[in-house]
Amino acid sequence: MPMTSPAVRAAAAATVTAVLLAAGCSDGGNGGEDRPKDLAAQQLKWRPCPAPSEAEGGGPAPSPLPGGAKWECSFMDVPLDHSKPDGETIELALIRAPARDAENRIGSLLFNFGGPGASGVHTLPSLASDYDGLRARYDLVSFDPRGVGRSVPVECLDDRELDKQAAEDPTPDDAAEERTFLEGIEKFSAACEENSGGELPYVGTLNAARDMDLMRQVLGDEKLHYFGISYGTELGGVYAHLYPKNVGRAVFDAVVDPTQDSVQGALGQVRGFQLALTNFAEDCLDRGDACRLPGSSVREIEDWITAFLDRLDKKPIRGIGERMLTEGQAANGIIQTLYSQEYWELLEQALDEADGGNGALLMAFSDALNGRSEDGNYSNIQAAGAAIGCVDSKARYTLDEAKAMVPEFRRASPVFGEYLAWAQASCSKWPVPGTWVHPDVSAPGAPPIVLVGNTGDPATPYEGTRAMAEALGKGVAVEVTYEGEGHGSYNSSPCVRKAVNTYLLSGRPPADGTVCK
């Protein structure tokens, strides 16, 4: 089940010391770090970008930008442990597209596309056309956060083991399946500790926010201009809390609710994806005989999907190659298509084909959600997402505690509820403790931060926008609502894009309460 990302999912520091946490939570200015000058003054060596690494998702090197400009990549040194700024350092991978109008350049605009665990170095070029208007006056910059992609990637299971894990039952039905489920959690956690144990305590959101402020300095910007999407809004909120006076022009799209604990957040997502599925079913029924799904009402279509998944639980069907489509993979495939209304027609096709015994299309969507390429290689989004999620959250629910949540989650969604209920045990065997119940994003004194919420967003339900606004504090948030479907708004609504671009390029925020349809 996904967490929060515009295109992909994540599975759900320990030794971030009490001194570090205290400094982060009490500081109201520049974060209080006494950074060595050599890190803040380091000179980045920008070079042509190579092809993305396997951990970033693979594929060809990024194509030239409109007008022929080429993407540039570099690495930046940051402290492994920000409480020990003179200690060991690690490298973060960065990518940028230089501003077209150098004379009127505002600075760098830093993107985080979510996850947690998504590679910004891989994602920014793939979405560059959507943000090209902002390149008029900004260098577009993104990065692989620590633990992600090329930035000291967390490594857990190998590709063969991940294929096996993807085929396992995510909703155990009896004691034997429960033992197998727990063994899978134990195996995954142990592999992460064995392969990346030294980095696991330091990959959380708190350290990523501190990295961004060092990045601001190294890029030569007085203020951090920032565009956070999905989980990137939580990261942006933590940054604003730590460094309110360093916030420049900031936009949060597909806003995470920072006030919820892990169970509340999971229940919100379950309801969000159920709502998206209901809207998909209504859209199908509105097309009358053209709808290929059985049923004459939304309830009948949803009941059919639930029964279809139950059938797969007992007997998987043909997927891609020799792989069989299981219940969990089919649910993942459905979820992936609900991220965007553009995929609804393909979801209908995939369900119709799977009902006839061909699960290839649903499996392809499941693979995309899991970060699996066509050649069988996985990015590290699952490993990184688990590592970041588990070091961020103090929750360590046992299997029995997760099992007890199933009825409530099932009531929230008869289709998706059980999957995310059992997933609450994912951090139960994690080798390092978590940081918080939920992050502190209060940012008194910060300049306006534009929050964009989508009323039909399945992964970050609309209610999170208001919660973030209240948590940031009085006078900080400027809310924009998009009455639409899908995860995020900027790439779906010309109205939202205009409001956001006007703010980022001219400094004039939209009116609080602006509604786009």
Coordinates of C-alpha atoms in Angstrom, one line a residue:
M1 CA 0.0 0.0 0.0
P2 CA 1.4 3.4 -0.9
M3 CA 2.4 6.2 1.4
T4 CA 2.6 9.5 -0.3
S5 CA 4.2 10.1 -3.7
P6 CA 3.2 11.7 -7.0
A7 CA 4.2 8.6 -9.0
V8 CA 5.3 5.8 -6.8
R9 CA 5.0 4.4 -3.3
A10 CA 7.0 3.7 -0.3
A11 CA 6.5 1.0 2.3
A12 CA 5.5 2.6 5.4
A13 CA 17.7 9.0 13.7
A14 CA 17.4 6.2 15.9
T15 CA 20.5 7.7 17.2
V16 CA 19.5 11.2 16.3
T17 CA 20.4 12.3 19.8
A18 CA 18.2 14.1 22.3
V19 CA 20.6 17.0 22.0
L20 CA 19.9 17.2 18.2
L21 CA 16.2 16.9 18.7
A22 CA 16.2 19.6 21.3
A23 CA 18.1 21.9 19.1
G24 CA 15.8 21.3 16.2
C25 CA 12.6 21.8 18.2
S26 CA 13.6 24.9 20.1
D27 CA 15.3 26.9 17.4
G28 CA 13.4 29.7 15.7
G29 CA 16.0 31.1 13.5
N30 CA 18.7 29.4 11.5
G31 CA 18.6 26.0 13.3
G32 CA 21.4 26.6 15.6
E33 CA 24.0 24.5 13.8
D34 CA 27.7 25.4 14.1
R35 CA 28.6 24.1 10.7
P36 CA 32.2 24.0 9.6
K37 CA 32.8 26.7 7.0
D38 CA 34.2 24.1 4.5
L39 CA 30.9 22.4 4.1
A40 CA 28.8 25.6 3.8
A41 CA 31.4 27.0 1.3
Q42 CA 32.0 23.9 -0.7
Q43 CA 32.0 24.4 -4.5
L44 CA 29.8 22.0 -6.5
K45 CA 31.3 20.5 -9.6
W46 CA 28.4 20.4 -12.1
R47 CA 28.8 17.9 -15.0
P48 CA 26.6 16.3 -17.7
C49 CA 24.2 13.9 -16.0
P50 CA 24.8 10.2 -16.4
A51 CA 22.0 7.7 -16.9
P52 CA 20.1 7.1 -13.6
S53 CA 21.5 4.4 -11.4
E54 CA 19.5 1.2 -10.8
A55 CA 18.7 2.5 -7.3
E56 CA 17.2 5.7 -8.9
G57 CA 15.1 3.7 -11.3
G58 CA 17.4 3.2 -14.3
G59 CA 16.7 4.3 -17.8
P60 CA 18.6 6.6 -20.2
A61 CA 20.4 9.8 -19.3
P62 CA 18.0 12.8 -19.2
S63 CA 17.2 14.4 -22.6
P64 CA 18.2 18.0 -23.3
L65 CA 15.8 20.7 -22.2
P66 CA 13.7 22.8 -24.6
G67 CA 16.1 25.1 -26.3
G68 CA 19.0 22.6 -26.1
A69 CA 20.2 23.3 -22.5
K70 CA 21.5 20.2 -20.8
W71 CA 20.9 18.8 -17.3
E72 CA 23.7 19.2 -14.9
C73 CA 24.5 16.8 -12.0
S74 CA 26.7 17.1 -8.9
F75 CA 27.3 15.7 -5.4
M76 CA 27.3 17.7 -2.2
D77 CA 28.9 16.7 1.1
V78 CA 26.7 16.7 4.3
P79 CA 27.4 15.5 7.8
L80 CA 26.2 11.9 8.4
D81 CA 25.2 13.1 11.9
H82 CA 24.3 16.7 12.1
S83 CA 25.0 16.7 15.8
K84 CA 28.6 16.0 14.9
P85 CA 29.2 18.5 12.0
D86 CA 33.0 17.8 12.1
G87 CA 32.5 14.0 11.8
E88 CA 31.9 11.7 8.9
T89 CA 30.3 13.0 5.8
I90 CA 28.2 11.5 3.1
E91 CA 27.4 12.6 -0.5
L92 CA 24.0 13.7 -1.8
A93 CA 23.2 13.6 -5.5
L94 CA 21.8 16.8 -7.1
I95 CA 20.5 17.8 -10.5
R96 CA 19.7 21.2 -12.0
A97 CA 18.4 22.9 -15.1
P98 CA 19.8 26.5 -15.3
A99 CA 17.4 29.4 -15.5
R100 CA 16.8 30.7 -19.0
D101 CA 16.9 34.4 -18.0
A102 CA 20.2 34.6 -16.1
E103 CA 19.9 38.4 -15.6
N104 CA 16.5 38.1 -13.9
R105 CA 17.3 34.9 -12.1
I106 CA 15.6 34.7 -8.6
G107 CA 17.7 31.7 -7.4
S108 CA 17.3 28.0 -7.1
L109 CA 13.9 26.3 -6.8
L110 CA 14.3 23.1 -4.9
F111 CA 11.9 20.2 -5.5
N112 CA 11.0 17.2 -3.5
F113 CA 8.5 14.9 -5.2
G114 CA 7.5 12.7 -2.3
G115 CA 7.7 9.1 -1.3
P116 CA 9.3 9.1 1.0
G117 CA 12.0 7.4 -1.0
A118 CA 11.5 8.9 -4.5
S119 CA 14.6 10.0 -6.4
G120 CA 14.5 13.7 -7.3
V121 CA 17.4 13.3 -9.7
H122 CA 15.4 10.8 -11.7
T123 CA 11.9 12.4 -11.3
L124 CA 12.7 16.1 -12.1
P125 CA 13.8 15.5 -15.8
S126 CA 10.8 13.2 -16.4
L127 CA 8.4 16.1 -15.3
A128 CA 10.5 19.0 -16.6
S129 CA 7.9 20.1 -19.2
D130 CA 5.3 20.6 -16.5
Y131 CA 7.6 23.0 -14.6
D132 CA 9.3 24.6 -17.5
G133 CA 7.6 28.0 -17.0
L134 CA 9.3 28.3 -13.7
R135 CA 12.7 27.9 -15.3
A136 CA 12.3 31.4 -16.7
R137 CA 13.8 32.8 -13.5
Y138 CA 14.9 29.8 -11.4
D139 CA 17.4 27.1 -11.6
L140 CA 15.2 24.0 -11.2
V141 CA 17.0 21.8 -8.7
S142 CA 16.2 18.4 -7.1
F143 CA 18.1 15.8 -5.2
D144 CA 18.2 12.3 -3.9
P145 CA 17.6 12.6 -0.1
R146 CA 19.9 10.6 2.1
G147 CA 19.2 6.9 1.8
V148 CA 17.7 7.4 -1.7
G149 CA 19.0 6.7 -5.2
R150 CA 22.6 7.8 -5.4
S151 CA 22.7 9.4 -2.0
V152 CA 24.1 6.5 0.1
P153 CA 21.1 4.3 -0.9
V154 CA 19.6 2.0 1.8
E155 CA 19.9 -1.6 0.6
C156 CA 17.8 -4.4 1.8
L157 CA 16.5 -7.4 -0.3
D158 CA 17.9 -8.2 -3.7
D159 CA 15.7 -8.2 -6.8
R160 CA 14.9 -11.9 -6.7
E161 CA 13.9 -11.6 -3.0
L162 CA 11.8 -8.5 -3.8
D163 CA 9.9 -10.4 -6.5
K164 CA 9.2 -13.1 -4.0
Q165 CA 8.1 -10.6 -1.4
A166 CA 5.8 -8.9 -3.9
A167 CA 4.0 -12.2 -4.4
E168 CA 3.4 -12.9 -0.7
D169 CA 0.0 -12.6 0.9
P170 CA -0.3 -9.1 2.5
T171 CA -3.6 -10.1 4.3
P172 CA -3.0 -13.3 6.3
D173 CA -6.1 -15.5 6.8
D174 CA -4.9 -18.0 9.4
A175 CA -2.1 -18.6 12.0
A176 CA 0.2 -20.1 9.4
E177 CA -0.1 -17.2 7.0
E178 CA 0.4 -14.8 10.0
R179 CA 3.7 -16.5 10.8
T180 CA 4.8 -16.2 7.2
F181 CA 3.8 -12.5 7.1
L182 CA 5.8 -11.8 10.3
E183 CA 8.8 -13.8 9.0
G184 CA 8.7 -11.5 5.9
I185 CA 8.9 -8.4 8.0
E186 CA 11.7 -9.9 10.0
K187 CA 13.6 -10.9 6.9
F188 CA 13.2 -7.4 5.3
S189 CA 14.3 -5.6 8.5
A190 CA 17.3 -7.9 9.1
A191 CA 18.5 -7.4 5.5
C192 CA 18.3 -3.6 5.8
E193 CA 20.3 -3.7 9.0
E194 CA 22.9 -6.1 7.5
N195 CA 23.4 -4.0 4.4
S196 CA 22.8 -0.5 5.6
G197 CA 22.9 -0.6 9.4
G198 CA 25.3 2.3 9.7
E199 CA 23.1 4.7 7.8
L200 CA 19.7 3.7 9.1
P201 CA 19.7 6.0 12.2
Y202 CA 20.3 9.1 10.0
V203 CA 18.0 8.8 7.0
G204 CA 14.9 10.5 8.5
T205 CA 13.1 13.7 7.6
L206 CA 14.7 15.7 10.3
N207 CA 18.2 15.2 8.8
A208 CA 16.9 15.7 5.3
A209 CA 15.5 19.1 6.3
R210 CA 18.9 20.0 7.8
D211 CA 20.5 18.9 4.5
M212 CA 18.3 21.3 2.6
D213 CA 19.5 24.3 4.6
L214 CA 23.1 23.4 3.9
M215 CA 22.1 22.9 0.3
R216 CA 20.6 26.4 0.3
Q217 CA 23.9 27.8 1.4
V218 CA 26.0 25.8 -1.0
L219 CA 23.7 26.9 -3.9
G220 CA 24.3 30.5 -2.9
D221 CA 20.7 31.3 -1.9
E222 CA 19.8 33.6 1.0
K223 CA 16.4 32.0 1.2
L224 CA 15.2 28.5 0.3
H225 CA 12.7 28.6 -2.5
Y226 CA 10.9 25.3 -2.4
F227 CA 8.3 23.2 -4.2
G228 CA 7.2 20.1 -2.1
I229 CA 4.8 17.5 -3.3
S230 CA 3.1 14.8 -1.2
Y231 CA 5.6 13.7 1.4
G232 CA 7.7 16.7 0.2
T233 CA 5.1 18.9 2.0
E234 CA 5.9 17.2 5.3
L235 CA 9.6 17.7 4.6
G236 CA 8.9 21.3 3.8
G237 CA 6.9 21.8 7.0
V238 CA 9.7 20.4 9.1
Y239 CA 12.2 22.7 7.3
A240 CA 9.9 25.7 8.0
H241 CA 9.8 24.7 11.6
L242 CA 13.6 24.5 11.9
Y243 CA 14.4 27.5 9.8
P244 CA 11.4 29.9 9.5
K245 CA 13.6 32.9 8.8
N246 CA 15.2 31.0 5.9
V247 CA 12.0 30.2 4.1
G248 CA 11.7 32.0 0.7
R249 CA 8.8 31.4 -1.7
A250 CA 7.4 27.9 -0.9
V251 CA 4.6 25.8 -2.3
F252 CA 3.2 22.6 -0.8
D253 CA 1.0 20.5 -3.3
A254 CA -0.9 17.4 -2.2
V255 CA -0.5 18.3 1.5
V256 CA 0.2 15.7 4.2
D257 CA -1.6 16.1 7.5
P258 CA 1.2 16.6 9.9
T259 CA -1.0 16.3 13.0
Q260 CA -1.9 12.6 12.5
D261 CA -0.1 9.6 14.0
S262 CA 0.7 6.6 11.7
V263 CA -2.7 4.9 12.2
Q264 CA -4.7 8.1 11.7
G265 CA -2.7 8.8 8.5
A266 CA -3.2 5.3 7.2
L267 CA -6.9 5.4 7.9
G268 CA -7.1 8.7 6.0
Q269 CA -5.3 7.2 3.0
V270 CA -7.7 4.2 3.1
R271 CA -10.7 6.5 3.0
G272 CA -9.0 8.5 0.2
F273 CA -8.4 5.6 -2.1
Q274 CA -11.9 4.2 -1.4
L275 CA -13.3 7.6 -2.4
A276 CA -11.2 7.6 -5.6
L277 CA -12.4 4.0 -6.4
T278 CA -16.0 5.2 -5.8
N279 CA -15.5 8.1 -8.2
F280 CA -13.9 5.7 -10.7
A281 CA -16.9 3.4 -10.5
E282 CA -19.4 6.3 -10.9
D283 CA -17.5 7.5 -14.0
C284 CA -17.7 4.0 -15.4
L285 CA -21.5 3.7 -14.8
D286 CA -22.0 7.2 -16.3
R287 CA -20.8 5.7 -19.7
G288 CA -23.6 3.2 -19.7
D289 CA -23.1 0.1 -21.9
A290 CA -19.5 1.3 -22.6
C291 CA -18.5 0.4 -19.1
R292 CA -16.9 -3.0 -19.2
L293 CA -17.2 -3.8 -15.5
P294 CA -20.1 -5.9 -14.1
G295 CA -22.6 -4.2 -11.9
S296 CA -25.4 -1.6 -12.2
S297 CA -24.4 0.4 -9.1
V298 CA -21.2 1.6 -7.5
R299 CA -21.7 -0.9 -4.6
E300 CA -22.0 -3.8 -7.1
I301 CA -18.8 -2.8 -8.9
E302 CA -16.9 -2.4 -5.6
D303 CA -18.3 -5.7 -4.4
W304 CA -17.2 -7.3 -7.6
I305 CA -13.6 -5.9 -7.2
T306 CA -13.5 -7.2 -3.6
A307 CA -14.7 -10.7 -4.8
F308 CA -12.1 -10.6 -7.6
L309 CA -9.3 -9.9 -5.1
D310 CA -10.6 -12.7 -2.9
R311 CA -10.4 -15.1 -5.9
L312 CA -6.8 -14.1 -6.5
D313 CA -6.0 -14.8 -2.8
K314 CA -7.0 -18.4 -3.5
K315 CA -5.8 -18.8 -7.0
P316 CA -3.4 -16.3 -8.8
I317 CA -3.7 -15.8 -12.5
R318 CA -1.2 -15.3 -15.3
G319 CA 0.7 -12.0 -15.0
I320 CA 3.9 -11.1 -16.9
G321 CA 6.2 -13.9 -18.2
E322 CA 6.3 -16.6 -15.6
R323 CA 5.1 -14.4 -12.8
M324 CA 1.6 -14.9 -11.5
L325 CA -0.6 -12.0 -10.4
T326 CA -1.5 -12.4 -6.8
E327 CA -4.1 -10.6 -4.6
G328 CA -1.6 -8.1 -3.2
Q329 CA -0.1 -7.3 -6.7
A330 CA -3.6 -6.7 -8.1
A331 CA -4.5 -4.4 -5.2
N332 CA -1.3 -2.5 -5.8
G333 CA -2.1 -2.2 -9.5
I334 CA -5.5 -0.8 -8.7
I335 CA -4.0 1.7 -6.3
Q336 CA -1.4 2.9 -8.8
T337 CA -4.1 3.7 -11.4
L338 CA -6.1 5.7 -8.8
Y339 CA -3.3 8.3 -8.5
S340 CA -4.5 9.9 -11.7
Q341 CA -7.8 10.2 -13.4
E342 CA -5.9 9.7 -16.7
Y343 CA -5.4 6.1 -15.7
W344 CA -9.1 5.3 -15.1
E345 CA -9.7 3.9 -18.6
L346 CA -6.6 1.7 -18.2
L347 CA -7.9 0.5 -14.8
E348 CA -11.1 -0.6 -16.4
Q349 CA -9.3 -2.4 -19.2
A350 CA -6.9 -4.0 -16.7
L351 CA -9.8 -5.3 -14.5
D352 CA -11.7 -6.6 -17.5
E353 CA -8.6 -8.4 -18.9
A354 CA -7.8 -9.9 -15.4
D355 CA -11.4 -11.1 -15.1
G356 CA -10.7 -13.1 -18.3
G357 CA -7.5 -14.5 -16.8
N358 CA -4.9 -12.1 -18.2
G359 CA -3.3 -10.1 -15.3
A360 CA -0.4 -8.5 -17.3
L361 CA -1.7 -4.9 -17.2
L362 CA -2.5 -5.0 -13.5
M363 CA 0.9 -6.5 -12.8
A364 CA 2.6 -3.7 -14.9
F365 CA 0.9 -1.1 -12.7
S366 CA 1.9 -3.0 -9.6
D367 CA 5.5 -3.1 -10.8
A368 CA 5.5 0.7 -11.3
L369 CA 4.2 1.2 -7.8
N370 CA 7.0 -1.1 -6.4
G371 CA 9.8 0.5 -8.4
R372 CA 10.4 -2.6 -10.6
S373 CA 11.6 -2.0 -14.2
E374 CA 10.8 -4.2 -17.1
D375 CA 14.1 -6.0 -16.9
G376 CA 13.4 -7.0 -13.3
N377 CA 15.6 -4.5 -11.5
Y378 CA 14.1 -2.6 -8.6
S379 CA 14.9 1.0 -7.5
N380 CA 15.5 1.4 -3.8
I381 CA 12.2 3.2 -3.2
Q382 CA 10.9 0.4 -1.0
A383 CA 14.0 0.2 1.1
A384 CA 14.4 3.9 1.4
G385 CA 10.7 4.4 2.1
A386 CA 10.7 1.8 4.9
A387 CA 13.9 3.3 6.4
I388 CA 12.6 6.9 6.4
G389 CA 9.2 5.9 7.6
C390 CA 10.4 3.7 10.4
V391 CA 13.0 6.2 11.7
D392 CA 10.5 9.0 11.5
S393 CA 7.7 7.2 13.4
K394 CA 7.8 6.0 17.0
A395 CA 5.0 3.5 16.3
R396 CA 6.0 -0.2 16.6
Y397 CA 2.8 -2.1 16.4
T398 CA 3.0 -5.9 16.9
L399 CA 1.3 -8.3 14.5
D400 CA -1.5 -8.8 17.1
E401 CA -2.1 -5.1 17.4
A402 CA -2.2 -4.7 13.6
K403 CA -4.7 -7.6 13.4
A404 CA -6.9 -5.9 15.9
M405 CA -7.1 -2.9 13.6
V406 CA -8.5 -4.9 10.7
P407 CA -12.2 -4.3 11.4
E408 CA -11.9 -0.6 11.7
F409 CA -9.8 -0.4 8.5
R410 CA -12.2 -2.6 6.7
R411 CA -15.1 -0.4 7.6
A412 CA -13.1 2.5 6.2
S413 CA -12.6 0.6 2.9
P414 CA -13.9 -2.9 2.1
V415 CA -11.5 -3.0 -0.8
F416 CA -8.3 -1.5 0.6
G417 CA -8.7 -1.5 4.4
E418 CA -7.3 -4.8 5.3
Y419 CA -4.0 -4.3 3.4
L420 CA -3.1 -1.2 5.2
A421 CA -4.2 -2.5 8.6
W422 CA -1.7 -5.4 8.4
A423 CA 0.9 -3.0 7.1
Q424 CA 0.9 -1.2 10.5
A425 CA 3.2 -4.0 11.7
S426 CA 5.8 -3.1 9.1
C427 CA 8.2 -1.4 11.6
S428 CA 7.7 -3.9 14.4
K429 CA 11.1 -5.5 13.8
W430 CA 13.0 -2.3 12.7
P431 CA 16.5 -2.2 14.2
V432 CA 16.4 1.5 15.3
P433 CA 13.8 3.5 17.2
G434 CA 11.7 6.2 15.7
T435 CA 11.8 10.0 16.2
W436 CA 8.3 11.3 16.7
V437 CA 4.6 10.5 16.9
H438 CA 4.1 13.2 14.3
P439 CA 6.3 16.0 13.1
D440 CA 6.3 19.6 14.5
V441 CA 5.8 22.0 11.6
S442 CA 4.9 25.2 13.5
A443 CA 6.7 28.0 11.8
P444 CA 6.0 31.4 13.5
G445 CA 7.5 34.2 11.5
A446 CA 7.8 32.3 8.2
P447 CA 6.6 34.1 5.1
P448 CA 3.5 32.9 3.2
I449 CA 3.5 29.3 2.2
V450 CA 1.0 28.3 -0.5
L451 CA -0.8 25.1 0.3
V452 CA -2.7 23.4 -2.6
G453 CA -5.3 20.7 -1.7
N454 CA -7.2 18.5 -4.2
T455 CA -10.7 17.5 -3.0
G456 CA -10.4 14.1 -4.8
D457 CA -6.8 13.3 -3.7
P458 CA -6.6 9.6 -2.7
A459 CA -3.1 9.6 -1.2
T460 CA -3.1 12.9 0.7
P461 CA -6.8 13.6 1.5
Y462 CA -7.9 17.1 1.2
E463 CA -8.5 17.6 4.9
G464 CA -4.7 17.5 5.4
T465 CA -4.4 21.0 3.8
R466 CA -6.4 22.6 6.6
A467 CA -4.5 20.7 9.2
M468 CA -1.2 21.8 7.8
A469 CA -2.4 25.4 7.6
E470 CA -3.4 25.4 11.3
A471 CA -0.2 23.6 12.3
L472 CA 2.1 26.1 10.5
G473 CA 0.6 28.8 12.6
K474 CA -1.4 32.0 12.2
G475 CA -0.6 34.1 9.1
V476 CA 1.7 31.6 7.4
A477 CA -0.5 29.4 5.1
V478 CA -2.3 30.6 2.0
E479 CA -4.8 27.9 0.9
V480 CA -5.8 27.0 -2.7
T481 CA -8.4 24.3 -3.4
Y482 CA -8.6 22.3 -6.6
E483 CA -12.0 20.6 -7.0
G484 CA -10.6 17.6 -9.0
E485 CA -9.4 14.1 -9.0
G486 CA -5.9 12.5 -8.6
H487 CA -2.9 13.0 -6.5
G488 CA -1.7 16.6 -6.6
S489 CA -3.0 19.6 -8.5
Y490 CA -0.3 21.7 -10.2
N491 CA 0.1 19.3 -13.1
S492 CA -3.7 18.8 -13.5
S493 CA -5.2 22.3 -13.2
P494 CA -4.2 25.4 -15.3
C495 CA -5.9 27.5 -12.7
V496 CA -3.6 26.1 -9.9
R497 CA -0.6 26.4 -12.2
K498 CA -1.2 30.0 -12.9
A499 CA -1.7 30.8 -9.2
V500 CA 1.5 29.0 -8.2
N501 CA 3.6 30.4 -11.0
T502 CA 2.5 33.9 -10.2
Y503 CA 3.6 33.5 -6.6
L504 CA 6.9 31.8 -7.4
L505 CA 7.9 34.2 -10.2
S506 CA 6.5 37.5 -8.9
G507 CA 6.2 37.0 -5.1
R508 CA 2.4 37.7 -5.1
P509 CA 0.6 34.9 -3.3
P510 CA -3.0 34.0 -4.4
A511 CA -5.9 35.1 -2.3
D512 CA -6.3 32.8 0.7
G513 CA -9.3 30.5 -0.1
T514 CA -8.8 30.5 -3.9
V515 CA -10.8 27.7 -5.5
C516 CA -9.9 26.2 -8.9
K517 CA -12.3 23.9 -10.7

